[in-house]
PDB file of C-alpha atoms in Angstrom:
ATOM      1  CA  MET A  15       2.028   6.169  14.680  1.00  0.00           C
ATOM      2  CA  ASN A  16       0.720   9.727  14.588  1.00  0.00           C
ATOM      3  CA  LEU A  17      -3.035  10.251  14.325  1.00  0.00           C
ATOM      4  CA  TYR A  18      -4.226  13.823  14.171  1.00  0.00           C
ATOM      5  CA  GLY A  19      -1.198  14.938  16.181  1.00  0.00           C
ATOM      6  CA  THR A  20      -1.552  12.187  18.787  1.00  0.00           C
ATOM      7  CA  GLU A  21       1.088   9.461  19.104  1.00  0.00           C
ATOM      8  CA  VAL A  22      -0.500   6.035  19.361  1.00  0.00           C
ATOM      9  CA  ALA A  23       1.559   2.978  20.329  1.00  0.00           C
ATOM     10  CA  SER A  24      -0.941   0.186  19.773  1.00  0.00           C
ATOM     11  CA  ARG A  25      -1.561  -1.172  16.284  1.00  0.00           C
ATOM     12  CA  LEU A  26      -4.397  -3.436  17.438  1.00  0.00           C
ATOM     13  CA  TRP A  27      -7.709  -1.710  18.287  1.00  0.00           C
ATOM     14  CA  LEU A  28     -10.734  -3.423  19.725  1.00  0.00           C
ATOM     15  CA  GLY A  29     -14.445  -2.900  19.568  1.00  0.00           C
ATOM     16  CA  THR A  30     -16.339  -3.269  22.851  1.00  0.00           C
ATOM     17  CA  ALA A  31     -19.598  -4.974  21.813  1.00  0.00           C
ATOM     18  CA  ARG A  32     -20.869  -8.519  22.244  1.00  0.00           C
ATOM     19  CA  TYR A  33     -18.487  -9.699  24.969  1.00  0.00           C
ATOM     20  CA  PRO A  34     -19.868 -12.329  27.392  1.00  0.00           C
ATOM     21  CA  SER A  35     -19.354 -10.025  30.385  1.00  0.00           C
ATOM     22  CA  PRO A  36     -17.758  -6.680  31.319  1.00  0.00           C
ATOM     23  CA  ALA A  37     -14.989  -8.582  33.167  1.00  0.00           C
ATOM     24  CA  ILE A  38     -14.091 -10.539  30.052  1.00  0.00           C
ATOM     25  CA  LEU A  39     -14.122  -7.337  28.013  1.00  0.00           C
ATOM     26  CA  GLY A  40     -11.641  -5.778  30.422  1.00  0.00           C
ATOM     27  CA  ASP A  41      -9.374  -8.804  30.398  1.00  0.00           C
ATOM     28  CA  ALA A  42      -9.448  -8.946  26.596  1.00  0.00           C
ATOM     29  CA  VAL A  43      -8.520  -5.287  26.276  1.00  0.00           C
ATOM     30  CA  ARG A  44      -5.577  -5.839  28.608  1.00  0.00           C
ATOM     31  CA  ALA A  45      -4.506  -9.012  26.811  1.00  0.00           C
ATOM     32  CA  ALA A  46      -4.593  -7.175  23.481  1.00  0.00           C
ATOM     33  CA  GLY A  47      -2.370  -4.413  24.836  1.00  0.00           C
ATOM     34  CA  THR A  48      -4.532  -1.909  23.009  1.00  0.00           C
ATOM     35  CA  ASP A  49      -4.784   1.749  23.902  1.00  0.00           C
ATOM     36  CA  ILE A  50      -7.806   2.511  21.672  1.00  0.00           C
ATOM     37  CA  VAL A  51     -11.287   0.993  21.845  1.00  0.00           C
ATOM     38  CA  THR A  52     -14.374   1.895  19.843  1.00  0.00           C
ATOM     39  CA  VAL A  53     -17.618   2.655  21.603  1.00  0.00           C
ATOM     40  CA  SER A  54     -21.108   2.994  20.160  1.00  0.00           C
ATOM     41  CA  LEU A  55     -23.220   5.920  21.273  1.00  0.00           C
ATOM     42  CA  ARG A  56     -26.245   3.610  21.079  1.00  0.00           C
ATOM     43  CA  ARG A  57     -24.847   1.489  23.885  1.00  0.00           C
ATOM     44  CA  GLU A  58     -23.948   4.513  25.988  1.00  0.00           C
ATOM     45  CA  SER A  59     -27.533   5.713  25.644  1.00  0.00           C
ATOM     46  CA  ALA A  60     -29.104   2.337  26.415  1.00  0.00           C
ATOM     47  CA  ALA A  61     -32.142   2.126  28.662  1.00  0.00           C
ATOM     48  CA  GLN A  62     -32.070   1.789  32.434  1.00  0.00           C
ATOM     49  CA  ARG A  63     -28.714   3.547  32.768  1.00  0.00           C
ATOM     50  CA  GLY A  64     -26.906   0.512  31.365  1.00  0.00           C
ATOM     51  CA  GLY A  65     -24.916   2.778  29.120  1.00  0.00           C
ATOM     52  CA  GLN A  66     -23.574   4.776  32.058  1.00  0.00           C
ATOM     53  CA  ASP A  67     -22.420   1.613  33.767  1.00  0.00           C
ATOM     54  CA  PHE A  68     -20.675   0.528  30.587  1.00  0.00           C
ATOM     55  CA  TRP A  69     -18.985   3.904  30.244  1.00  0.00           C
ATOM     56  CA  SER A  70     -17.681   3.594  33.796  1.00  0.00           C
ATOM     57  CA  ILE A  71     -16.084   0.259  32.868  1.00  0.00           C
ATOM     58  CA  ILE A  72     -14.428   1.764  29.800  1.00  0.00           C
ATOM     59  CA  ARG A  73     -13.014   4.683  31.791  1.00  0.00           C
ATOM     60  CA  GLY A  74     -11.544   2.213  34.254  1.00  0.00           C
ATOM     61  CA  LEU A  75      -9.511   0.554  31.523  1.00  0.00           C
ATOM     62  CA  GLY A  76      -7.407   3.670  30.983  1.00  0.00           C
ATOM     63  CA  VAL A  77      -7.648   3.526  27.176  1.00  0.00           C
ATOM     64  CA  ARG A  78      -8.548   6.116  24.582  1.00  0.00           C
ATOM     65  CA  VAL A  79     -12.145   6.002  23.320  1.00  0.00           C
ATOM     66  CA  LEU A  80     -12.986   6.230  19.637  1.00  0.00           C
ATOM     67  CA  PRO A  81     -16.775   6.751  19.463  1.00  0.00           C
ATOM     68  CA  ASN A  82     -18.486   5.506  16.309  1.00  0.00           C
ATOM     69  CA  THR A  83     -21.637   6.190  14.369  1.00  0.00           C
ATOM     70  CA  ALA A  84     -22.498   2.504  14.008  1.00  0.00           C
ATOM     71  CA  GLY A  85     -25.970   1.829  12.628  1.00  0.00           C
ATOM     72  CA  CYS A  86     -26.359   5.189  10.893  1.00  0.00           C
ATOM     73  CA  HIS A  87     -27.769   5.083   7.351  1.00  0.00           C
ATOM     74  CA  SER A  88     -27.872   8.759   6.421  1.00  0.00           C
ATOM     75  CA  VAL A  89     -25.654  11.793   6.521  1.00  0.00           C
ATOM     76  CA  LYS A  90     -27.955  13.610   8.932  1.00  0.00           C
ATOM     77  CA  GLU A  91     -28.110  10.649  11.300  1.00  0.00           C
ATOM     78  CA  ALA A  92     -24.339  10.172  11.264  1.00  0.00           C
ATOM     79  CA  VAL A  93     -23.575  13.841  11.824  1.00  0.00           C
ATOM     80  CA  THR A  94     -26.098  14.142  14.663  1.00  0.00           C
ATOM     81  CA  THR A  95     -24.761  10.985  16.322  1.00  0.00           C
ATOM     82  CA  ALA A  96     -21.205  12.277  16.047  1.00  0.00           C
ATOM     83  CA  GLN A  97     -22.129  15.561  17.664  1.00  0.00           C
ATOM     84  CA  MET A  98     -23.881  13.765  20.519  1.00  0.00           C
ATOM     85  CA  ALA A  99     -20.877  11.465  20.965  1.00  0.00           C
ATOM     86  CA  ARG A 100     -18.527  14.451  21.217  1.00  0.00           C
ATOM     87  CA  ASP A 101     -20.605  15.851  24.068  1.00  0.00           C
ATOM     88  CA  ILE A 102     -20.795  12.527  25.904  1.00  0.00           C
ATOM     89  CA  PHE A 103     -17.262  11.239  25.466  1.00  0.00           C
ATOM     90  CA  GLN A 104     -15.501  14.603  25.387  1.00  0.00           C
ATOM     91  CA  THR A 105     -13.433  13.836  22.329  1.00  0.00           C
ATOM     92  CA  SER A 106     -13.227  15.183  18.800  1.00  0.00           C
ATOM     93  CA  TRP A 107     -12.317  11.732  17.474  1.00  0.00           C
ATOM     94  CA  ILE A 108     -15.110   9.930  15.633  1.00  0.00           C
ATOM     95  CA  LYS A 109     -15.189   6.686  13.681  1.00  0.00           C
ATOM     96  CA  LEU A 110     -17.552   7.600  10.901  1.00  0.00           C
ATOM     97  CA  GLU A 111     -19.933   4.936   9.550  1.00  0.00           C
ATOM     98  CA  VAL A 112     -22.658   5.635   7.009  1.00  0.00           C
ATOM     99  CA  ILE A 113     -24.127   2.271   6.011  1.00  0.00           C
ATOM    100  CA  GLY A 114     -25.557   1.949   2.536  1.00  0.00           C
ATOM    101  CA  GLU A 115     -26.493  -1.731   2.178  1.00  0.00           C
ATOM    102  CA  VAL A 116     -28.237  -3.771   4.798  1.00  0.00           C
ATOM    103  CA  ASP A 117     -26.992  -7.313   4.039  1.00  0.00           C
ATOM    104  CA  THR A 118     -23.278  -6.499   3.671  1.00  0.00           C
ATOM    105  CA  LEU A 119     -23.211  -3.340   5.790  1.00  0.00           C
ATOM    106  CA  GLN A 120     -21.179  -1.788   2.970  1.00  0.00           C
ATOM    107  CA  PRO A 121     -20.505   1.912   3.430  1.00  0.00           C
ATOM    108  CA  ASP A 122     -22.512   4.427   1.480  1.00  0.00           C
ATOM    109  CA  VAL A 123     -19.405   6.081   0.093  1.00  0.00           C
ATOM    110  CA  PHE A 124     -21.328   9.099  -1.276  1.00  0.00           C
ATOM    111  CA  GLY A 125     -22.906   9.808   2.089  1.00  0.00           C
ATOM    112  CA  LEU A 126     -19.605   9.006   3.811  1.00  0.00           C
ATOM    113  CA  VAL A 127     -17.700  11.694   1.893  1.00  0.00           C
ATOM    114  CA  GLU A 128     -20.463  14.230   2.476  1.00  0.00           C
ATOM    115  CA  ALA A 129     -20.637  13.517   6.193  1.00  0.00           C
ATOM    116  CA  ALA A 130     -16.859  13.556   6.508  1.00  0.00           C
ATOM    117  CA  GLY A 131     -16.760  17.020   4.970  1.00  0.00           C
ATOM    118  CA  VAL A 132     -19.400  18.311   7.393  1.00  0.00           C
ATOM    119  CA  LEU A 133     -17.698  16.828  10.441  1.00  0.00           C
ATOM    120  CA  CYS A 134     -14.173  17.912   9.505  1.00  0.00           C
ATOM    121  CA  ALA A 135     -15.442  21.454   9.024  1.00  0.00           C
ATOM    122  CA  ASP A 136     -17.000  21.235  12.482  1.00  0.00           C
ATOM    123  CA  GLY A 137     -13.666  20.365  14.116  1.00  0.00           C
ATOM    124  CA  PHE A 138     -13.959  16.595  14.253  1.00  0.00           C
ATOM    125  CA  GLU A 139     -11.014  14.312  13.646  1.00  0.00           C
ATOM    126  CA  VAL A 140     -12.666  11.716  11.446  1.00  0.00           C
ATOM    127  CA  PHE A 141     -11.765   8.018  11.068  1.00  0.00           C
ATOM    128  CA  PRO A 142     -13.920   6.927   8.114  1.00  0.00           C
ATOM    129  CA  TYR A 143     -14.992   3.297   7.679  1.00  0.00           C
ATOM    130  CA  THR A 144     -14.732   2.942   3.920  1.00  0.00           C
ATOM    131  CA  THR A 145     -14.092   0.568   1.050  1.00  0.00           C
ATOM    132  CA  ASP A 146     -10.726   0.011  -0.654  1.00  0.00           C
ATOM    133  CA  ASP A 147     -11.715   2.272  -3.578  1.00  0.00           C
ATOM    134  CA  LEU A 148      -8.898   4.678  -4.511  1.00  0.00           C
ATOM    135  CA  VAL A 149     -11.198   7.435  -5.750  1.00  0.00           C
ATOM    136  CA  VAL A 150     -13.291   7.366  -2.562  1.00  0.00           C
ATOM    137  CA  ALA A 151     -10.097   7.465  -0.513  1.00  0.00           C
ATOM    138  CA  GLU A 152      -8.949  10.566  -2.382  1.00  0.00           C
ATOM    139  CA  ARG A 153     -12.287  12.271  -1.824  1.00  0.00           C
ATOM    140  CA  LEU A 154     -12.169  11.520   1.905  1.00  0.00           C
ATOM    141  CA  LEU A 155      -8.705  13.030   2.152  1.00  0.00           C
ATOM    142  CA  GLU A 156      -9.867  16.088   0.263  1.00  0.00           C
ATOM    143  CA  ALA A 157     -12.777  16.372   2.738  1.00  0.00           C
ATOM    144  CA  GLY A 158     -10.268  16.676   5.574  1.00  0.00           C
ATOM    145  CA  CYS A 159      -9.731  13.129   6.821  1.00  0.00           C
ATOM    146  CA  GLN A 160      -6.154  12.263   7.795  1.00  0.00           C
ATOM    147  CA  VAL A 161      -6.776   8.569   8.450  1.00  0.00           C
ATOM    148  CA  LEU A 162      -8.540   5.926   6.333  1.00  0.00           C
ATOM    149  CA  MET A 163     -10.138   2.700   7.583  1.00  0.00           C
ATOM    150  CA  PRO A 164     -10.876   0.376   4.635  1.00  0.00           C
ATOM    151  CA  TRP A 165     -12.758  -2.815   5.227  1.00  0.00           C
ATOM    152  CA  GLY A 166     -11.143  -6.235   4.839  1.00  0.00           C
ATOM    153  CA  ALA A 167     -14.546  -7.883   4.409  1.00  0.00           C
ATOM    154  CA  PRO A 168     -18.141  -7.175   5.556  1.00  0.00           C
ATOM    155  CA  ILE A 169     -18.539  -6.472   9.264  1.00  0.00           C
ATOM    156  CA  GLY A 170     -18.712  -9.545  11.459  1.00  0.00           C
ATOM    157  CA  THR A 171     -18.099 -12.098   8.662  1.00  0.00           C
ATOM    158  CA  GLY A 172     -14.575 -13.135   9.665  1.00  0.00           C
ATOM    159  CA  MET A 173     -13.705 -13.702   6.009  1.00  0.00           C
ATOM    160  CA  GLY A 174     -10.383 -11.864   6.225  1.00  0.00           C
ATOM    161  CA  LEU A 175      -8.966  -9.802   3.377  1.00  0.00           C
ATOM    162  CA  ASN A 176     -11.337 -10.187   0.438  1.00  0.00           C
ATOM    163  CA  ASN A 177      -9.392  -7.912  -1.902  1.00  0.00           C
ATOM    164  CA  THR A 178      -5.670  -7.923  -1.244  1.00  0.00           C
ATOM    165  CA  PHE A 179      -5.049  -6.270  -4.611  1.00  0.00           C
ATOM    166  CA  GLY A 180      -7.230  -3.322  -3.639  1.00  0.00           C
ATOM    167  CA  LEU A 181      -5.685  -3.031  -0.157  1.00  0.00           C
ATOM    168  CA  ARG A 182      -2.170  -3.218  -1.619  1.00  0.00           C
ATOM    169  CA  ALA A 183      -3.014  -0.550  -4.194  1.00  0.00           C
ATOM    170  CA  LEU A 184      -4.429   1.707  -1.474  1.00  0.00           C
ATOM    171  CA  ARG A 185      -1.229   1.365   0.549  1.00  0.00           C
ATOM    172  CA  ALA A 186       0.912   2.126  -2.512  1.00  0.00           C
ATOM    173  CA  HIS A 187      -1.119   5.196  -3.518  1.00  0.00           C
ATOM    174  CA  PHE A 188      -1.166   6.750  -0.045  1.00  0.00           C
ATOM    175  CA  PRO A 189       2.183   5.806   1.561  1.00  0.00           C
ATOM    176  CA  GLU A 190       2.054   8.628   4.134  1.00  0.00           C
ATOM    177  CA  VAL A 191      -1.597   8.232   5.223  1.00  0.00           C
ATOM    178  CA  PRO A 192      -2.322   6.060   8.306  1.00  0.00           C
ATOM    179  CA  LEU A 193      -4.373   3.078   7.111  1.00  0.00           C
ATOM    180  CA  ILE A 194      -6.259   0.808   9.509  1.00  0.00           C
ATOM    181  CA  VAL A 195      -8.032  -2.346   8.229  1.00  0.00           C
ATOM    182  CA  ASP A 196     -11.463  -2.283   9.780  1.00  0.00           C
ATOM    183  CA  ALA A 197     -14.019  -5.106   9.634  1.00  0.00           C
ATOM    184  CA  GLY A 198     -13.983  -8.657   8.390  1.00  0.00           C
ATOM    185  CA  ILE A 199     -10.911  -9.865  10.273  1.00  0.00           C
ATOM    186  CA  GLY A 200     -11.638 -13.308  11.689  1.00  0.00           C
ATOM    187  CA  ARG A 201      -8.333 -14.921  12.586  1.00  0.00           C
ATOM    188  CA  PRO A 202      -4.910 -13.754  13.778  1.00  0.00           C
ATOM    189  CA  SER A 203      -3.490 -14.835  10.405  1.00  0.00           C
ATOM    190  CA  HIS A 204      -5.783 -12.297   8.698  1.00  0.00           C
ATOM    191  CA  ALA A 205      -4.419  -9.534  10.937  1.00  0.00           C
ATOM    192  CA  ALA A 206      -0.836 -10.586  10.247  1.00  0.00           C
ATOM    193  CA  ALA A 207      -1.539 -10.530   6.502  1.00  0.00           C
ATOM    194  CA  ALA A 208      -2.873  -6.978   6.737  1.00  0.00           C
ATOM    195  CA  MET A 209       0.179  -5.843   8.612  1.00  0.00           C
ATOM    196  CA  GLU A 210       2.467  -7.553   6.094  1.00  0.00           C
ATOM    197  CA  LEU A 211       0.849  -5.388   3.402  1.00  0.00           C
ATOM    198  CA  GLY A 212       2.164  -2.366   5.252  1.00  0.00           C
ATOM    199  CA  TYR A 213      -1.020  -1.321   7.046  1.00  0.00           C
ATOM    200  CA  ASP A 214      -0.604   0.652  10.225  1.00  0.00           C
ATOM    201  CA  GLY A 215      -3.055  -1.300  12.308  1.00  0.00           C
ATOM    202  CA  VAL A 216      -6.241  -3.371  12.461  1.00  0.00           C
ATOM    203  CA  LEU A 217      -9.558  -2.813  14.215  1.00  0.00           C
ATOM    204  CA  LEU A 218     -11.690  -5.826  15.121  1.00  0.00           C
ATOM    205  CA  ASN A 219     -14.485  -6.782  17.468  1.00  0.00           C
ATOM    206  CA  THR A 220     -16.417  -9.965  16.667  1.00  0.00           C
ATOM    207  CA  ALA A 221     -13.301 -12.143  16.166  1.00  0.00           C
ATOM    208  CA  VAL A 222     -12.345 -11.605  19.810  1.00  0.00           C
ATOM    209  CA  ALA A 223     -15.723 -11.038  21.474  1.00  0.00           C
ATOM    210  CA  MET A 224     -17.315 -14.151  19.989  1.00  0.00           C
ATOM    211  CA  ALA A 225     -14.315 -16.474  20.348  1.00  0.00           C
ATOM    212  CA  GLY A 226     -14.504 -19.444  22.691  1.00  0.00           C
ATOM    213  CA  ASP A 227     -11.942 -17.681  24.873  1.00  0.00           C
ATOM    214  CA  PRO A 228     -11.919 -13.957  24.081  1.00  0.00           C
ATOM    215  CA  VAL A 229      -8.974 -13.231  26.353  1.00  0.00           C
ATOM    216  CA  VAL A 230      -6.697 -15.815  24.793  1.00  0.00           C
ATOM    217  CA  MET A 231      -7.825 -14.746  21.311  1.00  0.00           C
ATOM    218  CA  ALA A 232      -7.026 -11.123  22.091  1.00  0.00           C
ATOM    219  CA  GLY A 233      -3.510 -12.127  23.039  1.00  0.00           C
ATOM    220  CA  ALA A 234      -3.162 -14.146  19.856  1.00  0.00           C
ATOM    221  CA  PHE A 235      -4.212 -11.161  17.770  1.00  0.00           C
ATOM    222  CA  ALA A 236      -1.717  -8.948  19.596  1.00  0.00           C
ATOM    223  CA  ARG A 237       1.156 -11.291  18.718  1.00  0.00           C
ATOM    224  CA  ALA A 238      -0.050 -11.659  15.123  1.00  0.00           C
ATOM    225  CA  VAL A 239      -0.136  -7.895  14.592  1.00  0.00           C
ATOM    226  CA  GLU A 240       3.318  -7.572  16.054  1.00  0.00           C
ATOM    227  CA  ALA A 241       4.643 -10.393  13.846  1.00  0.00           C
ATOM    228  CA  GLY A 242       3.023  -8.957  10.697  1.00  0.00           C
ATOM    229  CA  ARG A 243       4.494  -5.514  11.378  1.00  0.00           C
ATOM    230  CA  ALA A 244       7.962  -6.957  11.979  1.00  0.00           C
ATOM    231  CA  ALA A 245       7.708  -8.978   8.767  1.00  0.00           C
ATOM    232  CA  PHE A 246       6.748  -5.888   6.767  1.00  0.00           C
ATOM    233  CA  LEU A 247       9.702  -3.926   8.149  1.00  0.00           C
ATOM    234  CA  ALA A 248      12.033  -6.838   7.414  1.00  0.00           C
ATOM    235  CA  GLN A 249      11.077  -6.652   3.709  1.00  0.00           C
ATOM    236  CA  PRO A 250       9.828 -10.201   2.860  1.00  0.00           C
ATOM    237  CA  MET A 251      11.101 -11.929  -0.256  1.00  0.00           C
ATOM    238  CA  GLU A 252       8.974 -11.646  -3.382  1.00  0.00           C
ATOM    239  CA  PRO A 253       7.287 -14.756  -4.797  1.00  0.00           C
ATOM    240  CA  ARG A 254       9.106 -16.473  -7.694  1.00  0.00           C
ATOM    241  CA  ASP A 255       7.864 -18.475 -10.637  1.00  0.00           C
ATOM    242  CA  ILE A 256      10.593 -21.109 -10.417  1.00  0.00           C
ATOM    243  CA  ALA A 257      12.236 -22.988  -7.584  1.00  0.00           C
ATOM    244  CA  THR A 258      15.561 -21.714  -6.274  1.00  0.00           C
ATOM    245  CA  PRO A 259      17.754 -24.117  -4.274  1.00  0.00           C
ATOM    246  CA  SER A 260      18.470 -22.906  -0.770  1.00  0.00           C
ATOM    247  CA  THR A 261      21.685 -24.993  -0.662  1.00  0.00           C
ATOM    248  CA  PRO A 262      24.433 -23.704  -2.995  1.00  0.00           C
ATOM    249  CA  LEU A 263      25.927 -26.000  -5.604  1.00  0.00           C
ATOM    250  CA  LEU A 264      29.443 -24.787  -4.814  1.00  0.00           C
ATOM    251  CA  GLY A 265      31.219 -27.353  -2.690  1.00  0.00           C
ATOM    252  CA  LYS A 266      28.752 -30.116  -3.487  1.00  0.00           C
ATOM    253  CA  ALA A 267      30.219 -33.604  -3.628  1.00  0.00           C
ATOM    254  CA  TRP A 268      30.083 -35.072  -7.145  1.00  0.00           C
ATOM    255  CA  LEU A 269      29.764 -38.863  -7.469  1.00  0.00           C
ATOM    256  CA  GLU A 270      30.911 -40.675 -10.641  1.00  0.00           C
TER     257      GLU A 270
END
């Protein structure tokens, strides 16, 4: 898939927070086969040089970094964080988050569109964490975004795809736009379902980092994403209202 002129092979992206240890994080990234990981500037800037040690670990994995503005609740905060991240990570890519509601961590879509416009004008290549609202999606594209990252469910809940109708409609309305389901994925089956809808990839963190065995779970997600993509390309049958026999009647033995 092509993202801002860059060809990306992996359709499974991982967050890098909350893993039991740096070694397990590295093993999970390798098991997932991902080539993109998200990184929070807040962690990079942590006290006692912990952020620098973490950044060294990420560099050693040989993957592309997608910095994010996690935890930002205003346009100014998000824009400033993005600009700092560009300096630190030396990339124009930014996953843009502007949180509007504390309990659900739902995006502030008004602030999101405004911040996206500011950052796109400043040369950033913006990956906006958004809802599945069609109008918001259109506004983000008009602001200059070339990728959309709608949520499946609130961050860290593991509830899966709360609104398959909305996600399906988003895919249908923007067939040429790369769409990545971001947040709420809890099980490999959720990731497969997203891919079967025609999404280009999924981004998740908690479902792997907080699993009993993050490395095994990362591998399970990798296979689920691959299976879901293959199923979408194979054009699954549509549901039917009545049963249809799989065995033809022609040639059936008739008993009198």
